[in-house]
Amino acid sequence: MPATEAVCFDLDDTLCVPDVDDAELHAAAFDRVDADPFFTWDDVNAVDPHSLPTAGTLEGFFENLFRRVAADVGGDPAHAPALAEATAAVLDDADPAFREGAQEALRYARDRYEVALVTQGPEDRQSEKLEALGIADAFDATVFCASEPDLAPKPDPAPFRRALADLDAAAAETVHVGDSLRGDVAGAHGAGLHSAWVPTGPVPEAPDPEPTYLLDSPGDLPEVL
């Protein structure tokens, strides 16, 4: 690929993760909807997230996920919307923490390239995370999909093209780093960017689409730039 001139980052599960473990998240979500748990977090982890329909919001992702889990375990999918909203609320209340290797990757990119943030979440929610992490001023451009009604969410190429325009960068010389195969990798490729996929779960034998780079950790990013 041509020399890199810009790097785009996703936020959730790429640069940061919520400081709450799965068991706490599971219990707190059911507490908020006042329902008895009818699945375990192991049931959740058994679902391949790449098989779910694309969702433009965190709540939408969890609703799709919980509907699938309910079908798998014989539960009532009618609980999925409320559980999704509760899960997103628990995550919102949790303090963000850098994903392992992410702080170093961001620092490396900032020292050498133009850097953008391309995130699905709304500006108010995501800005709080950036402030808590101490990186509110780390980006040369920011794109908050949920805060712009006329901007389609990832994997639509529009958010990536917005970032390129704000950076005045060429797509062929830009790498997008993200954890979502369908949202980040597919969206980046649709806009002509290269991709560095940093999955948090199981990796299929033949990822579709195939990322430009498959990294075990965001901390491996310097090796491919």
C-alpha positions in Angstrom: 0.0 0.0 0.0 1.1 3.6 -0.4 2.8 5.4 2.4 0.4 6.1 5.3 -0.6 9.7 5.8 -3.6 9.4 8.1 -5.1 7.0 10.7 -8.7 6.7 11.7 -9.8 5.0 14.9 -13.1 3.6 16.2 -13.7 4.3 19.9 -15.8 1.6 21.6 -14.0 -1.8 22.0 -11.1 -0.4 19.9 -9.6 2.4 21.9 -11.6 1.9 25.1 -13.6 -0.7 26.9 -16.1 -0.3 29.9 -14.6 -1.0 33.3 -17.2 -3.6 34.2 -17.0 -7.3 33.8 -19.5 -9.6 32.0 -21.0 -11.0 35.2 -21.7 -7.5 36.6 -23.1 -6.3 33.3 -25.4 -9.3 33.0 -26.8 -9.0 36.5 -27.2 -5.2 36.4 -29.1 -5.3 33.1 -31.6 -7.8 34.4 -32.0 -5.9 37.6 -32.9 -2.8 35.7 -35.7 -4.5 33.8 -36.8 -6.4 36.9 -36.7 -9.8 35.2 -35.3 -13.2 36.1 -32.2 -14.0 34.0 -33.2 -16.5 31.3 -29.8 -16.8 29.7 -26.2 -16.7 30.9 -23.3 -14.6 29.6 -21.9 -17.8 28.2 -25.0 -18.0 26.0 -24.2 -14.5 24.8 -20.6 -15.4 24.1 -21.7 -18.3 22.0 -23.3 -16.0 19.5 -21.0 -15.0 16.6 -21.5 -11.2 16.5 -20.6 -11.1 12.8 -23.7 -13.1 12.1 -26.0 -10.4 13.5 -27.8 -7.8 11.4 -26.0 -4.5 11.2 -27.1 -2.0 13.8 -26.4 1.7 13.9 -26.6 2.1 17.6 -25.3 0.3 20.7 -28.8 -0.4 21.8 -29.6 -1.8 18.3 -26.6 -4.2 18.5 -27.7 -5.5 21.9 -31.3 -5.9 20.8 -30.2 -8.0 17.8 -27.8 -10.0 20.1 -30.4 -10.7 22.8 -33.1 -11.7 20.2 -30.6 -14.3 18.9 -29.8 -15.5 22.4 -33.5 -15.8 23.2 -34.1 -17.9 20.1 -31.1 -20.1 21.0 -32.2 -20.8 24.6 -36.0 -20.8 24.1 -36.5 -17.4 25.9 -38.9 -14.7 25.1 -37.5 -12.3 22.5 -39.9 -9.6 23.7 -37.5 -8.8 26.5 -34.7 -7.9 24.0 -35.5 -4.2 23.6 -35.6 -3.5 27.3 -32.6 -5.6 28.1 -30.7 -3.9 25.3 -31.6 -0.4 26.6 -30.6 -1.5 30.2 -27.3 -3.0 29.0 -26.4 0.2 27.1 -27.3 2.2 30.2 -25.0 0.1 32.4 -22.2 0.5 30.0 -22.8 4.3 29.9 -22.5 4.4 33.6 -19.3 2.4 33.7 -16.0 4.3 33.6 -14.1 3.8 30.3 -10.6 2.2 30.3 -8.1 2.0 27.5 -8.1 -1.3 25.8 -4.7 -3.0 26.2 -2.3 -1.5 23.7 -4.7 1.2 22.5 -3.1 4.2 24.3 0.3 3.3 22.8 -1.2 2.8 19.4 -2.9 6.2 19.5 0.2 7.9 20.7 2.3 6.4 18.0 -0.2 7.5 15.3 -0.5 11.0 16.7 3.2 11.5 16.6 3.4 10.6 12.9 0.1 11.1 11.1 -3.1 13.0 10.9 -5.6 11.2 13.2 -9.4 11.0 13.2 -12.1 9.4 15.3 -15.0 7.7 13.6 -17.6 6.4 16.1 -21.2 5.3 15.9 -22.1 6.9 19.2 -23.5 10.4 19.9 -21.2 13.2 20.6 -22.2 13.8 24.2 -21.8 10.2 25.3 -18.6 9.7 23.4 -17.1 13.0 24.5 -17.5 12.1 28.1 -15.4 8.9 27.4 -12.7 10.9 25.6 -12.5 13.4 28.5 -12.3 10.5 31.1 -9.5 8.9 29.0 -7.7 12.2 28.6 -7.8 12.2 24.8 -10.5 14.8 24.1 -8.0 16.8 22.1 -6.1 13.9 20.5 -7.8 14.0 17.1 -7.5 16.2 14.1 -11.0 15.3 13.1 -14.0 13.7 14.8 -17.1 12.0 13.3 -20.0 11.1 15.7 -22.5 9.3 13.5 -25.4 9.3 15.9 -25.3 13.1 16.3 -25.8 13.8 12.7 -29.2 12.6 11.4 -28.2 13.0 7.8 -25.1 11.0 8.2 -25.5 7.2 7.8 -23.8 5.1 10.4 -21.0 2.6 9.7 -20.7 0.5 7.6 -21.9 3.2 5.2 -18.9 4.8 3.7 -20.2 8.3 4.4 -18.6 8.7 7.9 -15.2 7.6 6.6 -15.5 10.0 3.7 -16.4 12.8 6.1 -13.2 12.0 8.1 -11.1 12.0 4.9 -12.5 15.4 3.9 -11.9 16.9 7.3 -8.3 15.6 7.3 -7.8 16.4 3.6 -6.4 12.9 3.3 -6.4 10.4 0.5 -8.3 7.2 1.1 -5.6 5.0 -0.4 -3.1 6.5 2.1 -5.4 6.1 5.2 -5.8 3.2 7.6 -8.9 2.7 9.8 -8.5 0.8 13.0 -11.6 -0.9 14.4 -13.0 -4.0 16.2 -16.1 -4.6 14.0 -15.6 -6.6 10.8 -19.0 -5.5 9.4 -19.0 -1.9 10.6 -15.3 -0.9 10.6 -13.7 -3.1 8.0 -16.5 -3.2 5.5 -17.2 0.5 5.9 -13.5 1.5 5.5 -13.2 -0.6 2.4 -16.4 0.9 1.0 -14.7 4.3 1.2 -11.4 3.1 -0.2 -9.5 3.0 3.1 -7.3 0.2 4.3 -8.3 -1.5 7.5 -6.6 -2.8 10.6 -9.0 -5.2 12.4 -8.6 -5.6 16.1 -11.3 -8.1 17.0 -12.4 -8.7 20.6 -13.9 -12.1 20.0 -13.5 -15.3 17.9 -12.0 -14.8 14.5 -13.5 -16.7 11.6 -11.2 -18.8 9.4 -12.0 -16.6 6.4 -13.1 -13.2 7.5 -15.6 -11.5 5.1 -14.6 -8.9 4.2 -10.9 -9.7 4.6 -9.2 -6.9 6.5 -6.0 -5.4 5.2 -4.4 -6.2 8.5 -5.5 -8.5 11.3 -4.0 -7.5 14.6 -4.2 -9.3 17.9 -4.1 -6.0 19.8 -4.2 -2.3 19.0 -0.7 -2.3 20.3 0.4 -4.1 17.2 -0.6 -1.2 14.9 3.0 0.3 14.6 4.1 -2.9 13.0 1.9 -2.4 9.9 2.0 1.4 9.5 
